[in-house]
């Protein structure tokens, strides 16, 4: 244990060029390119969806979405856990009405999330280990276990269709999934015995399905517009020489085709004068609304049989024109999110638009997208299958079935990652929307004389102060030899791998003392929370900046004062004639000005005192480093090295 654990203080970034390194790592492919032309490896693409999941396979010529015995491609992401029976997909769906407590749907929304976020859910419980779980007749089932059951069913389907061992799968995740959500997805796959070749962002998979990776054009910008039943996602990608990079993501996690159904239902209720419909009448109307909406994608008018409503009316009708009037404002909301994403991506126009999600079959949606982006969207492929198809193509590349130089996929991180520095401030190490994989290193130093350890506190967010960001992890670096403040050089490296998982390492450069953590945050962030955090960061930008400048100026001033006081009492003999008097005067003036809310004045006085003490500080630094190294051999330095690794 470190006797004196303190937060790190940023070490003169501006004054020491070269101490800040910036490396964009090469992507290392997880697949082993061992296959020859004669032995194709079998690889799968899996779209693990909130409502439906799919599995696809690329056979070297074409991509096939694998179907069940009844010829259906989608497997509803629903699992029934009875006391002695488990049912998955369509077979599980009826139980959501008869035994809702034992029937789990939409487990994806809970993957990698914390229990606090679902405190009110009556069907949720906690396992002995403290994990969030669904309480069912077959015992507690975590979201990872539920997802793993769905993945096992898809794997089983693939084994029936394809002969031979399955080498691995690419599994798609929403682009905004954070570390915890990605790790949970990976765990679910591992639990079902599937080797994960890579987690791939859904929009990127859709672009790959259209073969845009093989596009010979120069750099082009793509928009992926994904409107499903319950969610809307927009992603802006850049494709360059077969490489995809996600520039920005956005959307609305509570907007989709289901809202269109509700708008139609409300319209019919008003038309029928049914002010207080029963729950059954509402459910029947919602079903009719959904099929009317889908039919109106192919024709102008539709009439629905509504005798099941048990009212004095046998038919309900709807025209495409009326439907479009009802859902116009909802579609407009998706377009506003597109504009924000374009701004975030810092692009004015896009070269291609890809449609994903069942609701993009609506002609009005297509027309709105065309107008918004100024070009016709690509919609040749089934919008419900396009993600699984792209994943299958990428899986084929990753197991080595195709030559080198195939597409590598790059994604972005949704919120900045950084660490806490002295004074409760956040130093951003990796900026939001940075392309992954990425590794960035920055040098820090100790804030106090004799400090032998420090806490590295990893945070996520755009705000300047620790309390306004999300805490992801904390770990200690120990074994720093006692030196004067500012003499230790600690390099902290943030590395986000191709799956978006963050690893943070801190190394003290003199001794090589080292500590690292793989960040698996205690709770995930969904898209709404990310949007909220971004909004707050814009709203409070000016206020944050002023607070930061003052806090930084005070930290620097106080650190200088504390440092000088202890330096003068320890190494007073190094002071030359008049130096002590000058220093004391300067220190008094600085102390006086620290209480004022004037960062500029504090900074100027700190610099002035710093200049007066420069020579003295240099003499002390030499003495300190010499004594830290005195009598310490290289071997004992190695033995002192602290290795701390944690996976939690
Ligand atoms: P997804 O979540 O991608 O499967 O999308 C499901 C949504 O797409 C539901 O709201 C469906 O009603 C909607 N949808 C499916 N087919 C059509 C269609 N032909 N026209 C309009 N909406 C559709």
XYZ file of C-alpha atoms and ligand atoms in Angstrom:
671
model
C 0.000 0.000 0.000
C 1.157 3.460 -0.728
C 1.565 5.485 2.432
C 0.641 8.704 0.730
C -1.820 8.308 -2.041
C -2.673 11.453 -3.901
C -4.196 12.384 -7.162
C -1.820 13.089 -9.968
C -1.117 16.552 -11.191
C -0.629 17.228 -14.882
C 3.034 17.860 -15.539
C 3.764 20.913 -17.677
C 2.221 19.624 -20.874
C 2.860 22.823 -22.725
C 6.408 23.347 -21.626
C 7.694 19.900 -22.464
C 7.008 19.098 -26.051
C 7.477 15.441 -26.746
C 6.163 14.317 -23.380
C 2.717 13.962 -24.885
C 2.672 11.071 -27.296
C -0.184 10.254 -29.541
C -0.352 6.932 -31.280
C -3.074 5.515 -33.449
C -2.500 1.795 -33.167
C -2.586 -0.524 -36.067
C -5.551 -2.829 -35.906
C -4.546 -6.326 -35.020
C -6.934 -8.824 -36.394
C -8.090 -11.500 -33.975
C -8.650 -14.119 -36.674
C -5.884 -16.554 -37.494
C -5.390 -16.379 -41.222
C -4.603 -20.042 -41.559
C -7.199 -21.100 -44.077
C -6.168 -21.941 -47.592
C -8.461 -21.872 -50.619
C -9.145 -25.549 -50.066
C -10.407 -25.351 -46.507
C -12.892 -22.596 -45.935
C -13.481 -21.775 -42.306
C -17.103 -21.485 -41.272
C -17.858 -18.098 -39.777
C -21.134 -16.518 -38.712
C -22.540 -13.017 -38.519
C -24.964 -12.544 -35.648
C -27.305 -9.606 -35.143
C -28.215 -9.882 -31.460
C -31.209 -7.562 -31.466
C -33.468 -6.181 -28.754
C -36.611 -7.591 -30.390
C -35.294 -10.034 -32.991
C -31.987 -11.796 -33.569
C -30.582 -13.241 -36.783
C -27.681 -15.365 -37.929
C -26.102 -15.182 -41.390
C -23.304 -16.932 -43.260
C -21.231 -15.907 -46.253
C -20.375 -18.963 -48.363
C -17.806 -17.328 -50.609
C -20.354 -16.250 -53.186
C -23.370 -14.965 -51.388
C -24.656 -14.111 -47.957
C -27.466 -16.234 -46.625
C -29.605 -15.428 -43.630
C -30.268 -18.797 -42.001
C -33.919 -19.689 -41.419
C -35.762 -21.911 -38.956
C -37.782 -25.005 -39.939
C -40.786 -22.798 -40.672
C -38.720 -20.641 -43.039
C -38.497 -17.639 -40.711
C -35.260 -15.649 -40.583
C -35.892 -13.717 -37.373
C -35.670 -15.347 -33.972
C -37.650 -13.219 -31.488
C -35.262 -12.308 -28.664
C -37.603 -13.851 -26.086
C -36.867 -16.735 -23.704
C -39.335 -18.618 -21.507
C -37.779 -20.178 -18.394
C -40.335 -22.662 -17.051
C -39.667 -24.936 -14.074
C -38.614 -27.819 -16.328
C -38.712 -26.352 -19.788
C -36.935 -23.554 -21.700
C -38.400 -22.151 -24.915
C -36.794 -19.639 -27.221
C -38.124 -17.282 -29.891
C -41.567 -17.826 -31.406
C -42.156 -20.771 -29.045
C -41.541 -18.490 -26.048
C -43.703 -15.569 -27.183
C -47.140 -16.886 -26.055
C -45.797 -17.244 -22.490
C -45.260 -13.494 -22.243
C -49.049 -13.255 -21.835
C -49.660 -16.377 -19.709
C -46.467 -16.340 -17.577
C -44.889 -12.876 -17.889
C -42.615 -13.404 -14.870
C -40.961 -16.422 -16.503
C -40.704 -14.902 -19.962
C -37.840 -12.539 -20.671
C -37.927 -10.130 -23.631
C -35.574 -7.258 -24.535
C -32.748 -8.557 -22.283
C -30.360 -6.578 -24.484
C -31.527 -3.345 -22.864
C -30.142 -4.625 -19.557
C -26.834 -6.073 -20.748
C -23.981 -4.527 -18.795
C -26.278 -2.206 -16.844
C -26.460 -1.539 -13.113
C -29.249 -2.536 -10.796
C -29.866 1.049 -9.614
C -31.182 1.857 -13.061
C -33.917 -0.780 -12.803
C -34.815 -0.549 -9.121
C -38.559 -0.422 -9.851
C -38.813 -3.440 -12.135
C -40.914 -6.080 -10.315
C -39.449 -8.974 -12.340
C -35.845 -8.155 -11.535
C -33.808 -9.406 -8.617
C -30.164 -9.680 -7.601
C -28.038 -12.813 -7.695
C -25.897 -13.788 -4.715
C -22.965 -12.149 -6.464
C -24.925 -8.870 -6.700
C -25.673 -9.081 -10.435
C -28.966 -7.930 -11.893
C -31.166 -10.905 -12.833
C -34.650 -11.942 -13.892
C -36.341 -14.059 -11.272
C -37.911 -17.044 -13.082
C -39.261 -20.490 -12.302
C -35.932 -21.903 -13.507
C -33.978 -19.672 -11.093
C -32.355 -16.268 -11.452
C -31.274 -15.504 -15.007
C -28.878 -12.633 -15.733
C -29.164 -10.649 -18.985
C -25.907 -12.332 -20.025
C -27.455 -15.782 -19.500
C -30.612 -14.830 -21.395
C -28.568 -13.475 -24.313
C -26.409 -16.569 -24.215
C -29.533 -18.767 -24.516
C -30.562 -16.827 -27.638
C -27.055 -17.082 -29.078
C -27.006 -20.844 -28.408
C -30.239 -21.222 -30.380
C -28.735 -19.297 -33.306
C -25.562 -21.376 -33.135
C -27.677 -24.524 -33.147
C -29.557 -23.263 -36.216
C -26.236 -22.605 -37.972
C -24.954 -26.090 -37.128
C -28.049 -27.606 -38.740
C -27.528 -25.612 -41.932
C -23.753 -25.795 -42.270
C -21.596 -28.864 -41.974
C -18.335 -28.544 -40.108
C -17.010 -26.731 -37.101
C -17.956 -23.129 -36.605
C -14.719 -21.171 -36.324
C -16.271 -18.070 -34.802
C -18.737 -15.249 -35.150
C -18.884 -11.509 -35.544
C -21.570 -10.170 -33.221
C -23.062 -6.746 -33.781
C -23.692 -4.168 -31.052
C -25.165 -0.661 -31.158
C -22.475 1.932 -31.857
C -23.219 3.639 -28.538
C -22.663 0.499 -26.411
C -20.069 1.225 -23.745
C -17.354 -1.016 -22.325
C -19.627 -2.839 -19.891
C -22.279 -3.517 -22.503
C -19.694 -4.794 -24.981
C -18.049 -7.012 -22.382
C -21.442 -8.422 -21.381
C -22.195 -9.236 -25.037
C -18.848 -10.957 -25.355
C -19.461 -12.944 -22.161
C -22.854 -14.081 -23.441
C -21.219 -15.403 -26.611
C -18.476 -17.162 -24.701
C -21.049 -18.767 -22.405
C -22.795 -20.209 -25.453
C -19.515 -21.603 -26.760
C -19.161 -19.125 -29.606
C -15.711 -17.718 -30.326
C -16.088 -13.991 -30.833
C -14.061 -12.833 -33.799
C -15.081 -9.262 -33.184
C -17.882 -7.108 -31.875
C -18.933 -4.912 -34.768
C -21.001 -1.757 -34.669
C -24.402 -2.255 -36.286
C -24.186 0.688 -38.753
C -20.764 -0.418 -39.884
C -22.124 -3.904 -40.542
C -24.937 -2.436 -42.669
C -22.428 -0.509 -44.790
C -20.371 -3.675 -45.265
C -23.477 -5.601 -46.378
C -23.804 -3.170 -49.292
C -20.197 -3.886 -50.205
C -19.269 -0.279 -49.648
C -15.941 -1.489 -48.289
C -15.018 -2.593 -51.803
C -15.940 0.780 -53.234
C -12.977 2.066 -55.181
C -14.020 5.678 -54.801
C -11.898 8.111 -52.888
C -12.912 8.989 -49.335
C -16.674 9.037 -49.028
C -19.105 9.848 -46.237
C -21.973 7.486 -45.410
C -25.047 7.912 -43.271
C -26.729 4.839 -41.787
C -30.353 5.600 -40.876
C -31.763 2.852 -38.641
C -35.445 3.085 -37.688
C -36.686 -0.056 -35.957
C -39.747 -0.788 -33.845
C -38.586 0.946 -30.686
C -35.395 2.846 -31.422
C -33.873 5.220 -33.918
C -30.127 5.389 -34.575
C -28.213 7.554 -36.989
C -24.508 7.028 -37.671
C -22.157 8.955 -39.901
C -19.250 6.908 -41.255
C -16.271 7.777 -43.375
C -14.982 5.188 -45.806
C -11.490 5.546 -47.153
C -9.584 2.943 -49.106
C -11.768 0.179 -47.729
C -11.508 1.447 -44.148
C -14.584 2.504 -42.233
C -14.478 5.038 -39.489
C -17.561 6.006 -37.458
C -17.472 9.809 -37.247
C -20.546 10.297 -35.088
C -23.586 8.553 -33.706
C -26.922 9.868 -32.482
C -30.613 9.092 -32.363
C -33.446 8.500 -29.947
C -33.729 5.317 -27.881
C -37.498 5.783 -27.503
C -38.656 6.448 -31.058
C -39.642 3.908 -33.685
C -42.367 2.173 -35.674
C -44.233 1.350 -32.441
C -44.846 5.088 -31.975
C -46.422 5.186 -35.445
C -48.762 2.376 -34.329
C -49.731 4.367 -31.242
C -50.420 7.477 -33.331
C -52.765 5.477 -35.600
C -54.463 3.883 -32.579
C -55.106 7.278 -30.998
C -56.490 8.543 -34.303
C -58.918 5.604 -34.575
C -59.967 5.888 -30.934
C -60.879 9.523 -31.551
C -62.698 8.600 -34.730
C -64.693 5.903 -32.912
C -65.341 8.202 -29.957
C -63.875 5.542 -27.647
C -62.540 7.676 -24.819
C -61.879 4.876 -22.331
C -60.870 1.767 -24.238
C -60.189 -1.436 -22.314
C -56.662 -2.866 -22.307
C -57.815 -5.583 -24.732
C -59.375 -3.073 -27.122
C -56.156 -1.062 -27.077
C -54.066 -4.171 -27.803
C -56.365 -5.183 -30.682
C -56.215 -1.672 -32.141
C -52.426 -1.553 -31.868
C -52.193 -4.821 -33.811
C -54.553 -3.512 -36.493
C -52.620 -0.236 -36.651
C -49.355 -2.055 -37.185
C -50.645 -4.153 -40.045
C -52.453 -1.174 -41.616
C -49.210 0.818 -41.468
C -47.225 -2.009 -43.067
C -49.831 -2.515 -45.800
C -49.806 1.207 -46.587
C -46.134 0.942 -47.552
C -47.338 -0.907 -50.659
C -50.751 0.662 -51.318
C -52.653 3.940 -50.871
C -55.696 2.779 -48.892
C -56.439 0.004 -46.441
C -59.555 -1.282 -44.669
C -59.240 -3.377 -41.525
C -61.753 -5.769 -40.042
C -62.293 -4.573 -36.465
C -65.025 -6.885 -35.220
C -62.657 -8.137 -32.527
C -63.110 -4.752 -30.846
C -66.645 -5.751 -29.950
C -68.145 -2.352 -30.723
C -70.714 -1.022 -33.083
C -68.380 -0.827 -36.037
C -67.093 -3.568 -38.341
C -64.393 -1.808 -40.376
C -61.720 0.813 -39.951
C -59.935 2.406 -42.838
C -56.844 4.498 -43.302
C -55.173 6.169 -46.255
C -51.480 6.657 -46.784
C -52.051 10.395 -46.852
C -53.705 10.403 -43.406
C -51.013 8.092 -42.011
C -48.311 10.450 -43.251
C -50.043 13.359 -41.553
C -50.170 11.399 -38.279
C -46.505 10.442 -38.216
C -44.988 13.526 -39.879
C -43.751 15.093 -36.646
C -42.217 11.781 -35.504
C -40.306 11.463 -38.773
C -39.202 15.089 -38.425
C -37.674 14.221 -35.050
C -35.470 11.621 -36.706
C -34.321 14.233 -39.218
C -33.377 16.640 -36.433
C -31.183 13.904 -34.927
C -29.603 13.450 -38.375
C -28.707 17.151 -38.473
C -27.094 16.918 -35.029
C -25.068 13.866 -36.110
C -23.898 15.687 -39.253
C -22.776 18.610 -37.085
C -21.032 16.236 -34.687
C -19.279 14.522 -37.575
C -18.307 17.938 -38.960
C -19.497 17.087 -42.461
C -21.828 19.100 -44.692
C -23.025 16.341 -46.975
C -22.962 12.581 -47.396
C -22.210 10.470 -50.463
C -24.300 7.425 -49.551
C -27.218 6.676 -47.270
C -28.017 3.151 -46.032
C -31.404 2.196 -44.588
C -31.730 -0.258 -41.703
C -34.822 -1.332 -39.702
C -38.313 -2.399 -40.700
C -39.846 1.072 -40.425
C -37.619 2.385 -43.234
C -39.918 0.491 -45.636
C -42.381 3.385 -45.337
C -42.302 5.532 -48.486
C -42.664 8.714 -46.389
C -39.573 7.791 -44.365
C -37.600 7.156 -47.538
C -38.709 10.462 -49.050
C -37.785 12.351 -45.870
C -34.347 10.707 -45.749
C -33.794 11.496 -49.437
C -34.667 15.120 -48.831
C -32.564 15.404 -45.672
C -29.367 13.993 -47.200
C -29.979 15.170 -50.752
C -29.739 11.684 -52.274
C -31.623 8.425 -52.696
C -30.860 5.914 -49.954
C -29.642 2.381 -50.636
C -32.503 0.019 -49.900
C -31.919 -2.976 -52.151
C -31.291 -5.339 -49.212
C -33.865 -6.331 -46.616
C -33.535 -3.612 -43.932
C -34.174 -6.194 -41.191
C -31.374 -8.476 -42.393
C -28.726 -6.086 -43.583
C -26.851 -5.924 -40.248
C -26.524 -9.716 -39.901
C -25.445 -9.925 -43.551
C -22.657 -7.389 -43.074
C -21.497 -9.182 -39.929
C -21.307 -12.445 -41.897
C -19.151 -10.829 -44.571
C -16.818 -9.393 -41.977
C -16.646 -12.733 -40.119
C -15.567 -14.369 -43.358
C -12.663 -11.921 -43.649
C -11.655 -12.345 -40.012
C -11.333 -16.141 -40.154
C -8.980 -15.683 -43.047
C -11.111 -16.865 -45.944
C -10.138 -13.850 -47.981
C -6.861 -12.262 -48.834
C -5.020 -9.557 -47.038
C -5.965 -5.951 -47.498
C -9.631 -6.544 -46.809
C -11.689 -4.055 -44.899
C -10.774 -3.232 -41.361
C -13.433 -1.477 -39.404
C -12.942 1.528 -37.238
C -15.398 2.901 -34.721
C -15.553 5.858 -32.349
C -15.935 6.264 -28.598
C -19.078 8.187 -27.662
C -17.779 10.209 -24.665
C -14.315 11.483 -23.762
C -12.158 9.414 -21.419
C -9.833 11.022 -18.941
C -8.517 11.027 -15.401
C -8.783 13.050 -12.254
C -6.014 15.529 -11.614
C -5.151 17.527 -8.524
C -7.893 19.987 -7.629
C -10.804 17.757 -8.694
C -10.380 18.483 -12.392
C -10.638 16.073 -15.304
C -7.805 15.820 -17.799
C -9.131 14.333 -21.035
C -6.810 11.740 -22.501
C -8.968 10.477 -25.376
C -11.443 12.931 -26.874
C -14.980 11.897 -27.698
C -15.564 10.637 -31.248
C -11.916 9.484 -31.467
C -11.522 6.574 -33.821
C -10.802 3.219 -32.189
C -8.607 1.341 -31.691
C -6.599 4.138 -30.138
C -3.858 4.553 -27.568
C -2.841 7.865 -26.044
C -0.245 8.476 -23.393
C 0.326 11.498 -21.245
C 2.911 12.260 -18.610
C 2.016 13.269 -15.082
C 3.947 13.902 -11.935
C 3.527 13.866 -8.170
C 2.040 16.839 -6.349
C 3.818 16.424 -3.001
C 7.339 15.899 -1.777
C 7.991 12.291 -0.814
C 4.825 11.003 -2.463
C 5.234 7.244 -3.028
C 1.886 6.387 -4.545
C -1.019 7.890 -6.342
C -4.549 7.082 -7.339
C -5.458 6.941 -10.992
C -9.156 7.758 -11.237
C -10.589 7.052 -14.687
C -13.575 9.138 -15.805
C -15.934 9.438 -18.741
C -17.645 12.657 -19.867
C -17.254 16.089 -21.376
C -17.398 18.269 -18.268
C -14.385 19.847 -16.575
C -14.958 18.747 -12.993
C -14.832 15.241 -11.538
C -18.254 15.471 -9.911
C -19.851 16.197 -13.305
C -18.364 13.144 -15.031
C -18.906 9.400 -14.616
C -16.422 7.410 -12.610
C -15.305 4.260 -14.453
C -12.475 2.907 -12.315
C -9.877 3.752 -9.711
C -6.547 2.077 -9.142
C -3.303 2.782 -7.336
C 0.225 3.115 -8.547
C 2.643 2.347 -5.728
C 6.398 2.022 -5.447
C 7.330 5.522 -6.549
C 10.659 6.350 -4.874
C 10.283 9.345 -2.564
C 11.363 12.458 -4.434
C 10.506 16.111 -4.448
C 7.180 17.048 -5.981
C 7.392 17.198 -9.739
C 10.463 14.942 -10.079
C 8.642 11.650 -10.711
C 7.565 11.010 -14.280
C 4.453 8.871 -14.539
C 3.238 7.921 -17.957
C -0.446 7.062 -18.078
C -1.642 5.273 -21.211
C -5.265 4.851 -22.249
C -5.790 2.123 -24.794
C -9.191 1.361 -26.331
C -9.172 -1.845 -28.368
C -11.144 -2.642 -31.501
C -14.081 -3.826 -29.362
C -14.171 -0.547 -27.460
C -12.751 -1.956 -24.235
C -10.527 0.409 -22.265
C -7.242 -0.500 -20.601
C -5.388 2.068 -18.513
C -1.726 1.672 -17.529
C 0.405 3.885 -15.303
C 4.184 3.477 -15.316
C 6.670 5.407 -13.200
C 9.498 6.004 -15.638
C 12.445 5.995 -13.253
C 11.783 2.664 -11.519
C 9.405 1.068 -14.004
C 6.808 0.634 -11.215
C 3.655 -0.216 -13.041
C -0.047 -0.666 -12.456
C -2.930 -1.250 -14.798
C -6.620 -1.848 -14.957
C -9.012 -3.111 -17.576
C -12.034 -0.932 -17.236
C -15.334 -2.614 -16.865
C -17.575 0.135 -15.555
C -20.143 -0.696 -12.910
C -22.908 0.685 -15.049
C -23.471 1.398 -18.691
C -24.652 4.518 -20.402
C -27.453 4.433 -22.853
C -27.860 6.802 -25.704
C -30.201 9.120 -23.791
C -27.699 9.480 -20.991
C -24.926 10.192 -23.476
C -27.095 12.879 -25.076
C -27.873 14.349 -21.630
C -24.196 14.467 -20.727
C -23.341 16.132 -24.024
C -26.115 18.693 -23.614
C -24.904 19.533 -20.112
C -21.375 19.937 -21.391
C -22.489 22.505 -23.986
C -24.765 24.278 -21.539
C -22.153 24.654 -18.812
C -19.144 25.079 -21.084
C -18.388 28.706 -20.165
C -19.063 28.214 -16.455
C -16.952 25.041 -16.416
C -14.088 26.748 -18.161
C -13.973 29.615 -15.654
C -14.168 27.201 -12.718
C -11.433 25.129 -14.273
C -9.123 28.089 -14.827
C -9.530 29.224 -11.236
C -9.106 25.715 -9.812
C -6.031 25.120 -11.955
C -4.462 28.439 -11.057
C -5.049 27.801 -7.341
C -3.706 24.254 -7.537
C -0.542 25.483 -9.198
C -0.109 28.354 -6.749
C -0.767 26.174 -3.692
C 1.504 23.416 -4.937
C 4.297 25.910 -5.487
C 3.849 27.375 -2.014
C 3.730 23.968 -0.296
C 6.701 22.789 -2.331
C 8.771 25.833 -1.503
C 7.956 25.693 2.197
C 9.066 22.096 2.527
C 12.040 22.655 0.221
C 13.302 25.567 2.262
C 13.077 23.649 5.514
C 14.720 20.489 4.091
C 17.337 21.901 1.762
C 17.813 25.411 3.099
C 21.552 24.870 2.761
C 21.197 25.012 -1.032
C 19.938 28.611 -0.933
C 22.405 31.291 -1.930
C 22.707 34.809 -0.490
C 19.486 36.956 -0.759
C 17.584 34.079 -2.372
C 15.715 33.200 0.826
C 14.550 36.778 1.374
C 13.326 37.166 -2.219
C 11.496 33.889 -2.039
C 9.755 34.701 1.245
C 8.492 38.018 -0.127
C 7.192 36.363 -3.266
C 5.503 33.594 -1.286
C 3.701 36.110 0.924
C 2.389 37.962 -2.099
C 1.217 34.723 -3.695
C -0.521 33.585 -0.535
C -2.420 36.863 -0.431
C -3.644 36.629 -3.994
C -4.752 32.958 -3.832
C -7.993 33.882 -2.059
C -9.064 36.210 -4.875
C -11.266 34.841 -7.697
C -8.814 36.018 -10.317
C -7.098 33.165 -12.167
C -5.025 35.541 -14.284
C -3.522 37.342 -11.265
C -2.852 34.042 -9.456
C -1.158 32.627 -12.513
C 1.049 35.691 -13.024
C 2.160 35.719 -9.399
C 2.804 31.949 -9.469
C 4.973 32.370 -12.548
C 6.851 35.206 -10.935
C 7.598 33.219 -7.767
C 8.407 30.180 -9.916
C 11.039 32.181 -11.801
C 12.628 33.369 -8.561
C 12.837 29.771 -7.313
C 14.020 28.126 -10.562
C 17.706 27.817 -9.702
C 16.998 26.560 -6.187
C 14.532 23.973 -7.571
C 17.098 22.730 -10.089
C 19.728 22.243 -7.373
C 17.199 20.279 -5.278
C 16.060 18.134 -8.198
C 19.655 17.038 -8.853
C 20.188 16.148 -5.212
C 16.886 14.243 -5.024
C 17.417 12.119 -8.117
C 20.966 11.301 -7.087
C 19.873 10.130 -3.662
C 16.893 8.182 -5.028
C 19.208 6.164 -7.240
C 22.106 5.878 -4.813
C 22.905 2.261 -4.033
C 19.948 0.918 -5.985
C 21.016 -1.695 -8.522
C 19.085 -2.517 -11.655
C 18.102 -5.910 -10.291
C 16.592 -4.508 -7.166
C 14.709 -1.986 -9.263
C 13.123 -4.904 -11.107
C 12.269 -6.663 -7.872
C 10.570 -3.545 -6.577
C 8.334 -3.362 -9.538
C 4.702 -3.420 -8.581
C 2.431 -5.388 -10.855
C -1.195 -4.851 -10.242
C -3.724 -6.145 -12.659
C -7.397 -6.267 -12.199
C -10.168 -7.443 -14.416
C -12.883 -5.914 -12.409
P -37.265 -3.866 -36.695
O -37.140 -3.529 -35.218
O -36.145 -3.373 -37.503
O -37.642 -5.281 -36.942
O -38.509 -3.003 -37.197
C -39.798 -3.278 -36.797
C -40.681 -2.118 -37.179
O -40.721 -1.999 -38.583
C -42.085 -2.313 -36.686
O -42.595 -1.094 -36.184
C -42.796 -2.720 -37.946
O -44.178 -2.415 -37.916
C -42.073 -1.893 -38.981
N -42.280 -2.416 -40.332
C -42.011 -3.649 -40.800
N -42.381 -3.763 -42.082
C -42.911 -2.559 -42.442
C -43.488 -2.033 -43.650
N -43.610 -2.783 -44.736
N -43.903 -0.746 -43.638
C -43.795 0.015 -42.531
N -43.279 -0.423 -41.377
C -42.841 -1.683 -41.331
